[in-house]
Each structure stands twice: as structure tokens, then as C-alpha cells.
mmCIF file of C-alpha atoms in Angstrom:
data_model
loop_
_atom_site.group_PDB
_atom_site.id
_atom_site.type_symbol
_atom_site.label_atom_id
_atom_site.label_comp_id
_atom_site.label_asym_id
_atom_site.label_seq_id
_atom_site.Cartn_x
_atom_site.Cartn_y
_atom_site.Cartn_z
ATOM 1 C CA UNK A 1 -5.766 -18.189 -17.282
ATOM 2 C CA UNK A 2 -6.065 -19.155 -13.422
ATOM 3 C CA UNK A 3 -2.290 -19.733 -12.682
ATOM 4 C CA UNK A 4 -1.933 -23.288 -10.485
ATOM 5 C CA UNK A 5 -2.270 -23.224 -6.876
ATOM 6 C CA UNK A 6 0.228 -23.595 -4.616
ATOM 7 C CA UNK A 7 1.074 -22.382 -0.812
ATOM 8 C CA UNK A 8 4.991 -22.050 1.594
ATOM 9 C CA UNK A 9 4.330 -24.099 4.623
ATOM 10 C CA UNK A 10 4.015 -23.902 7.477
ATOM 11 C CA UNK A 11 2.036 -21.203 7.339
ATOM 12 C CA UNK A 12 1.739 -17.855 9.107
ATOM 13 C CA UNK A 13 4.304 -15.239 9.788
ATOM 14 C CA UNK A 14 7.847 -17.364 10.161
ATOM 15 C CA UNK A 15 9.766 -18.465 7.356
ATOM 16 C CA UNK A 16 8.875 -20.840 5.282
ATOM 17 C CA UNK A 17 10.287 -24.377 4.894
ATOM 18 C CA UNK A 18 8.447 -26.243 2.118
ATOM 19 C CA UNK A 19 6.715 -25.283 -1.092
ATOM 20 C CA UNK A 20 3.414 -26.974 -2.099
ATOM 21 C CA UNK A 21 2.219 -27.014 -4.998
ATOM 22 C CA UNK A 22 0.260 -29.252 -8.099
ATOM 23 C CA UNK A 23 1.660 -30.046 -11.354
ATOM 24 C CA UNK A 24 0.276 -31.764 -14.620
ATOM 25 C CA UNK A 25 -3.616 -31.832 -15.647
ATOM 26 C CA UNK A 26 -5.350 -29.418 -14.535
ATOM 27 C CA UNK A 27 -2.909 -28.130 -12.117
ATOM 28 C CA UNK A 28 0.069 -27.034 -13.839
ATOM 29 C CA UNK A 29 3.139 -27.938 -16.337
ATOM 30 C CA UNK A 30 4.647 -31.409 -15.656
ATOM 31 C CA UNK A 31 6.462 -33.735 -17.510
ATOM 32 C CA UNK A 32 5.189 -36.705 -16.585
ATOM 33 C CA UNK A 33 2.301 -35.971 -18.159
ATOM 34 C CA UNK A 34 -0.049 -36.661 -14.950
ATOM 35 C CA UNK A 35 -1.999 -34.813 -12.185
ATOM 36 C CA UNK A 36 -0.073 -34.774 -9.073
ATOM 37 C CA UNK A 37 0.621 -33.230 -5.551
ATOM 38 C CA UNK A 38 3.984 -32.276 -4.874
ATOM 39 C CA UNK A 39 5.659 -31.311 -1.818
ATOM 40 C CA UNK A 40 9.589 -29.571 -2.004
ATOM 41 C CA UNK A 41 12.090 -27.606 0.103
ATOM 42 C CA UNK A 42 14.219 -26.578 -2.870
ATOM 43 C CA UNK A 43 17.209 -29.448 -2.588
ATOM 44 C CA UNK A 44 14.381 -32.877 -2.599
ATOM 45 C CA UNK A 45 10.911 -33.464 -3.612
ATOM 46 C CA UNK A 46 8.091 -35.904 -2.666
ATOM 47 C CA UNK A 47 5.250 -36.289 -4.975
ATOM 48 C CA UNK A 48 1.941 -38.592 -4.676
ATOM 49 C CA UNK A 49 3.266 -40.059 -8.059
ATOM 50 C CA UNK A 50 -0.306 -40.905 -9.358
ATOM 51 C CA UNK A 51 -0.900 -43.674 -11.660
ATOM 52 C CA UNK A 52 -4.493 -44.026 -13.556
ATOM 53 C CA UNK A 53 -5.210 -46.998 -11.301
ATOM 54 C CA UNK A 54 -4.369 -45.140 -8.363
ATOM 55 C CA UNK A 55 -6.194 -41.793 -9.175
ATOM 56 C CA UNK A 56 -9.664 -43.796 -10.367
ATOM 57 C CA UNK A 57 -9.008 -45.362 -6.953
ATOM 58 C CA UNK A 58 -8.790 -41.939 -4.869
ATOM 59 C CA UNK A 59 -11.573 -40.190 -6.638
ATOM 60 C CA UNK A 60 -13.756 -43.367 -5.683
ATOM 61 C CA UNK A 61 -12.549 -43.411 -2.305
ATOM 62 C CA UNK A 62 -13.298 -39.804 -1.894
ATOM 63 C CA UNK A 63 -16.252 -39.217 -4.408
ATOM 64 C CA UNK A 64 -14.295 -37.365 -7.029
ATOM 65 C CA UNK A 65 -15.496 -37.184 -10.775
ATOM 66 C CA UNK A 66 -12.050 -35.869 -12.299
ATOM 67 C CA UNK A 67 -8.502 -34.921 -11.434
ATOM 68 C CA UNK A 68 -9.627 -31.270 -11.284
ATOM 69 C CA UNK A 69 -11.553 -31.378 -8.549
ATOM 70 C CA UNK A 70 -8.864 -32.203 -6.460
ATOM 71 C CA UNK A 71 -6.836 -28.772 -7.416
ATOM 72 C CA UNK A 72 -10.113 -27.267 -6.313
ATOM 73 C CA UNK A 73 -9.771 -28.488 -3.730
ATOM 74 C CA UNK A 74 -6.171 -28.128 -3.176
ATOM 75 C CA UNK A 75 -6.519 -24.536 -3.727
ATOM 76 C CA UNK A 76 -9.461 -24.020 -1.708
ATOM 77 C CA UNK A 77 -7.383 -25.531 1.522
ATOM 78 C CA UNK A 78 -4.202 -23.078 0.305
ATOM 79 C CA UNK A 79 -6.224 -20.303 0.569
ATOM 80 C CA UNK A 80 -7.840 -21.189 4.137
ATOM 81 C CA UNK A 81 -3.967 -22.243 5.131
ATOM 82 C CA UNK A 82 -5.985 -25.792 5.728
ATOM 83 C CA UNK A 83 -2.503 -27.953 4.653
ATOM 84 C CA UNK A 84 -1.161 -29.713 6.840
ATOM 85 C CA UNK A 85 2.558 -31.823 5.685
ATOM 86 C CA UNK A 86 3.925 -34.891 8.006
ATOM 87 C CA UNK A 87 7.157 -36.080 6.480
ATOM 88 C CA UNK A 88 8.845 -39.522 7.843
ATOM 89 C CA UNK A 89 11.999 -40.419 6.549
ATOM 90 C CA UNK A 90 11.247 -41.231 2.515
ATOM 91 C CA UNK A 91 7.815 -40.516 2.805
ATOM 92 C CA UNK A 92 5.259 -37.521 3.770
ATOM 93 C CA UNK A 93 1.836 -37.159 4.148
ATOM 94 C CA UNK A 94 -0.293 -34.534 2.906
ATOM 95 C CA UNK A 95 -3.759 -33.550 4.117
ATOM 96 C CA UNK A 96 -6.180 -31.077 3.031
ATOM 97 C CA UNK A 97 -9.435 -29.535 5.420
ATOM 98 C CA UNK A 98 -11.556 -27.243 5.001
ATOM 99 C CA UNK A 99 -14.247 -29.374 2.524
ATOM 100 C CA UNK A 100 -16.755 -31.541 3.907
ATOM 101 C CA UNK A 101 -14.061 -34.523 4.640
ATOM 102 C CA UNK A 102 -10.407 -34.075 4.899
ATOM 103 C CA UNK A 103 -8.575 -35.413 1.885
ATOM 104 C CA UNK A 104 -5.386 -36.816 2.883
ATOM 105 C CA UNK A 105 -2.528 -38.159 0.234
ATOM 106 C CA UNK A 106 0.297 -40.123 0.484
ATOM 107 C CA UNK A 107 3.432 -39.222 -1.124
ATOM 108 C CA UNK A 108 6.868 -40.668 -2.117
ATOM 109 C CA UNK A 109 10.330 -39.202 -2.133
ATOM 110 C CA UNK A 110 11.162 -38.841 -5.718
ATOM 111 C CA UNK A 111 14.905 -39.693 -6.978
ATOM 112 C CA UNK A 112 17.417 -37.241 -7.475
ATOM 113 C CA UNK A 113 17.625 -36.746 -10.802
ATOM 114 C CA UNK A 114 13.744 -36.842 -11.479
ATOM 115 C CA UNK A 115 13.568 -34.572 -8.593
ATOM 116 C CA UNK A 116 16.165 -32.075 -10.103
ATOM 117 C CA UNK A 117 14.749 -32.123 -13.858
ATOM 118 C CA UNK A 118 10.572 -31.663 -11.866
ATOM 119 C CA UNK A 119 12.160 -28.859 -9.115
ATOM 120 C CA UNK A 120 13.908 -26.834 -12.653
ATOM 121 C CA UNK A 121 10.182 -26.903 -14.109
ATOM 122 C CA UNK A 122 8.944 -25.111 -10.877
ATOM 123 C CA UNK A 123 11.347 -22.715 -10.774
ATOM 124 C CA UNK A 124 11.377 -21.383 -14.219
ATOM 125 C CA UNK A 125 6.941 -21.586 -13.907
ATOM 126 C CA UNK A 126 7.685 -19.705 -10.644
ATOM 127 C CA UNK A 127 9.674 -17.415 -12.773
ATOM 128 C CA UNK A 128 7.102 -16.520 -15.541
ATOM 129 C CA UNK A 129 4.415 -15.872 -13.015
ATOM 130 C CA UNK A 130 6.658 -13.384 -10.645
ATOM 131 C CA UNK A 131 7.353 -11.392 -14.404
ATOM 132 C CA UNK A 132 3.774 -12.042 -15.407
ATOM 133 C CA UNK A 133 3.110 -10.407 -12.268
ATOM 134 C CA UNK A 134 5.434 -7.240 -12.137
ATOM 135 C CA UNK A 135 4.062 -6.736 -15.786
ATOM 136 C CA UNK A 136 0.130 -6.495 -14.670
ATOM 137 C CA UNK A 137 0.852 -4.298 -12.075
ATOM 138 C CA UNK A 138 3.095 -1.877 -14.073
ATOM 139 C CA UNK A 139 0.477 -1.581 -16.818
ATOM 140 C CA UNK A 140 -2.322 -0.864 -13.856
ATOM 141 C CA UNK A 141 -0.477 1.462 -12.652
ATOM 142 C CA UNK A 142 0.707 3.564 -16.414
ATOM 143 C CA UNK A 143 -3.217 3.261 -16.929
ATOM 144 C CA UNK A 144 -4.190 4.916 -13.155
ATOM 145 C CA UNK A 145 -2.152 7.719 -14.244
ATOM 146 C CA UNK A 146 -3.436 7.878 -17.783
ATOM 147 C CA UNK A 147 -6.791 8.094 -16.726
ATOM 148 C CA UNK A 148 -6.685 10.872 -13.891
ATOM 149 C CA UNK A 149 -4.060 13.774 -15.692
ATOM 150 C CA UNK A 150 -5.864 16.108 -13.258
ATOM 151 C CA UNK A 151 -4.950 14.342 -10.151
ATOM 152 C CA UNK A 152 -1.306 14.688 -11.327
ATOM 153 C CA UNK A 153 -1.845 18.530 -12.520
ATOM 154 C CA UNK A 154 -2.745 19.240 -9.361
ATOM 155 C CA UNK A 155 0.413 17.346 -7.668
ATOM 156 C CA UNK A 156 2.594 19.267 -9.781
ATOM 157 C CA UNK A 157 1.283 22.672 -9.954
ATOM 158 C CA UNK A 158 2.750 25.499 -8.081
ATOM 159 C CA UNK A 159 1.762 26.231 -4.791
ATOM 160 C CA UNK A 160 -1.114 28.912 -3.949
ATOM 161 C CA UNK A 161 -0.880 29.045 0.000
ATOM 162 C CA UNK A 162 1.093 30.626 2.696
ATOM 163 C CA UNK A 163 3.965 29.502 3.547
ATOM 164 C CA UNK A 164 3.940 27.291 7.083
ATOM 165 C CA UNK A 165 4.534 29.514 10.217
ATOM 166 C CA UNK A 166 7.959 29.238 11.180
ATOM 167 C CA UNK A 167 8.281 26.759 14.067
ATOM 168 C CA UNK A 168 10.981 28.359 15.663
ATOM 169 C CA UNK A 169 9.714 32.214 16.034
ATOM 170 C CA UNK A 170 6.066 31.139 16.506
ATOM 171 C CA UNK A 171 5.120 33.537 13.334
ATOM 172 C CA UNK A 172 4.863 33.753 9.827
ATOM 173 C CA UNK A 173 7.849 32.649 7.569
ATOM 174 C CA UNK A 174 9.905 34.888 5.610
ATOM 175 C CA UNK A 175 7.110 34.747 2.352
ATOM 176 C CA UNK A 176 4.536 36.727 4.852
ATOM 177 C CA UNK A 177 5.355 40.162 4.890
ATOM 178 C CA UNK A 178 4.193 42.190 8.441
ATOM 179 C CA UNK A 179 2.264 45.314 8.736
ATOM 180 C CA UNK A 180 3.502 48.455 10.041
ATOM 181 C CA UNK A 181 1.823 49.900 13.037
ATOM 182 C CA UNK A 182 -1.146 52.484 11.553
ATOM 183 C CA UNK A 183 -1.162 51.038 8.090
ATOM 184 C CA UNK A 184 -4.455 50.508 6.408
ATOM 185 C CA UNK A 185 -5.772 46.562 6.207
ATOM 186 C CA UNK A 186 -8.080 47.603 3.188
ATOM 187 C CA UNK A 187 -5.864 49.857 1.148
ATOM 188 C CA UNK A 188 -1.636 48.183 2.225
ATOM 189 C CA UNK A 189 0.804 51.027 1.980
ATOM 190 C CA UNK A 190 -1.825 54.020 3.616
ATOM 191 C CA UNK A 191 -1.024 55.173 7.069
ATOM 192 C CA UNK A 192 -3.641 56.780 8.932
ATOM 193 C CA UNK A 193 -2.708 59.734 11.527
ATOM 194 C CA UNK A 194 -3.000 58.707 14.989
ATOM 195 C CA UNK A 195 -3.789 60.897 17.983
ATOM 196 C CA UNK A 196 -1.645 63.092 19.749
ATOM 197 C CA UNK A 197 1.218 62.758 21.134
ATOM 198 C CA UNK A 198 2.497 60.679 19.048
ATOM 199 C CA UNK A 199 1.219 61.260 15.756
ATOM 200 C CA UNK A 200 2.450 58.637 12.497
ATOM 201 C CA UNK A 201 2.158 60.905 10.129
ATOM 202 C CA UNK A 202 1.300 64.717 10.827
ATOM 203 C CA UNK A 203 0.450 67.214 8.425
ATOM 204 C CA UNK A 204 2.442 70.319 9.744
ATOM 205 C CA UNK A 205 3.283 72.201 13.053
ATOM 206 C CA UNK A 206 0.361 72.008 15.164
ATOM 207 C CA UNK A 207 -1.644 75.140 15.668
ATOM 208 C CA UNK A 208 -3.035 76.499 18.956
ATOM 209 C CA UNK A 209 -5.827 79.578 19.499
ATOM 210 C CA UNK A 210 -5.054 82.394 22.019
ATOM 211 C CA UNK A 211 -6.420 82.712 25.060
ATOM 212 C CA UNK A 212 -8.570 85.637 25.325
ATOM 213 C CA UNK A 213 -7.818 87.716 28.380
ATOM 214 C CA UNK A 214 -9.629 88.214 31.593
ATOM 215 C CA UNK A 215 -11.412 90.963 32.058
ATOM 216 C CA UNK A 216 -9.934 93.079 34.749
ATOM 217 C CA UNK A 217 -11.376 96.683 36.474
ATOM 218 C CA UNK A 218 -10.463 99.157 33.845
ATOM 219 C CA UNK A 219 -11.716 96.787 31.568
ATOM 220 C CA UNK A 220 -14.654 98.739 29.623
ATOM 221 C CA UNK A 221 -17.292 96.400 29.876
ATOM 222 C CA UNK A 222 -16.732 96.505 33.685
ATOM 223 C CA UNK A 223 -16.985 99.917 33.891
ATOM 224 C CA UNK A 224 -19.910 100.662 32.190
#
């Protein structure tokens, strides 16, 4: 069920100062029974206070075949922030663009204790919706999570990366561990000699190959 429209005015960003909102057939709960237009800032109310006489009379005036069509049209101008309130002294005036003619509705200030027993209606309505509300969303939301276990799998799961360089140093964090100078990137742990004079990891004393002597005068070769 389509909960009954209603809008804070004035409208846009700043706080609001009035509630507006429809009550009784087709609009919403009412105890009087009757469709009607209501206007409140939470201590008063004014109300069109519509009679049968005076709705046949409006929907004539303003080509309307039933009381609903004027909640249409009420909520169609909510939603376009097309209502416009002019209150003087124990009266206000409502009026409604947006449709093909502006609709504009008189309405009275409605005695206090009517007014108090109408305003406790809204609240508790106002109530049930907000709960109504928080109740949709939490079941959307259980359902979102039913529905994709894998997406939440993967929130939880451990971590398979590096850790993040550490922004201090400029390097690796502490989980990264660094590679010696010489040591093998295919096979970690095997060194590899390097060349002389500073060998990594030599084998034994180095070896060296005489040097065969000159050959002087009473060498034979010379003197044959």
C-alpha cells in the first residue's frame, strides 16, 4: 500500500516550518471520516474542512471526478516541491502547480482540541511509517548479504599480498624479507662466487703457476 503523501515546507535545504499533508479518503487515516488537506507546525493546525457540498463544488470548479484525484494531485505537486502555503491570521491558503491549472484551497484554523486529537493521529501514522521504514530496509539489507556469501568470503579472508611499503624508509615493510648481495633470485639461499678480489664465497686458497725462467747464456738451448 502507497503510504499518503505529504511534504515539510518551505522547501529546499533550511529547516522546515510546516508539515503538509492529506488525511481521510483516499489520502490517509482521519477521524472525521472525510478527504481533506491539512496544513500543521506541530502546536496548531488548519485544514480545508471539506463538507460533501463543498467537495462536489471543488471537483466541479476544477473538473475533478472523485476525492482521489486531488491526492494525485497533491502528491504529484509534493514531489515537484510545487506547494506553495500563505497563512493570514486564522486562515491559510494552499496552492498546488505543476498540473495543467493550479489548484488552490482554502483552509481554516481548526480548534484546539480537534486540532490536538487530528495532530496525535499524524504523529503516531508518522510513527508506523518511520518503523515500517527501518524494517524494509533492514530486511533488504539481511537479504543483500544472503544472496552474495562470496562477496563477504572474500572481505573476510586472510590477506594474500605484500605488505604496503613502509612510508617512512621508502622500502618494503618488515613482512618483505631483503636479499643478500650474490644470492641467487631463482634458487633463495644459493650464493654464487664473485670475482676476485673480493670473492663471497671461495672454495680454498687460491693457486698460482710458476713462472718459468728466462733463458740466460749457459742456458743449453742457447748454446747449442
Amino acid at each position: 500500500m502507497v503510504p499518503p503523501p505529504l511534504c515539510t515546507l518551505p522547501p529546499g535545504p533550511g529547516p522546515p516550518r510546516f508539515v503538509c499533508y492529506c488525511e481521510g479518503e483516499g489520502g490517509g487515516p482521519g477521524e472525521r471520516g472525510g478527504f481533506n488537506l491539512c496544513v500543521t507546525d506541530a502546536a496548531e493546525l488548519w485544514s480545508t474542512c471539506f463538507t460533501p457540498d463543498r467537495l462536489a463544488a471543488l471537483k466541479a470548479r476544477f473538473g475533478l471526478s472523485a476525492a482521489e484525484d486531488i491526492a494525485l494531485r497533491f502528491r504529484a505537486a509534493c514531489e515537484q516541491q510545487a506547494v506553495t502555503l500563505t497563512l493570514q491570521e486564522d486562515r491559510a491558503s494552499l496552492t498546488l502547480s505543476g498540473g495543467p491549472s493550479a489548484l488552490e484551497l482554502d483552509l481554516s484554523k481548526v480548534p484546539g482540541p480537534e486540532a490536538a486529537s487530528r495532530l496525535q493521529t499524524l504523529t503516531l501514522g508518522l510513527a508506523e511509517r518511520v518503523c515500517s521504514l527501518e524494517r524494509r530496509l533492514a530486511a533488504a539489507a539481511a537479504e543483500e548479504t544472503a544472496t552474495s556469501p562470496r562477496k563477504s568470503a572474500r572481505q573476510a579472508g586472510p590477506r594474500l599480498f605484500l605488505p604496503d611499503p613502509d612510508p617512512q624508509r621508502g622500502g618494503p615493510g618488515p613482512g618483505v624479507k631483503r636479499r643478500c648481495p650474490g644470492e641467487s633470485l631463482i634458487n633463495p639461499g644459493f650464493k654464487r662466487c664473485l670475482p676476485a678480489p673480493h670473492p663471497s664465497c671461495a672454495q680454498g686458497p687460491a693457486w698460482t703457476l710458476p713462472t718459468p725462467p728466462h733463458p740466460t747464456a749457459s742456458s743449453p738451448l742457447l748454446s747449442q
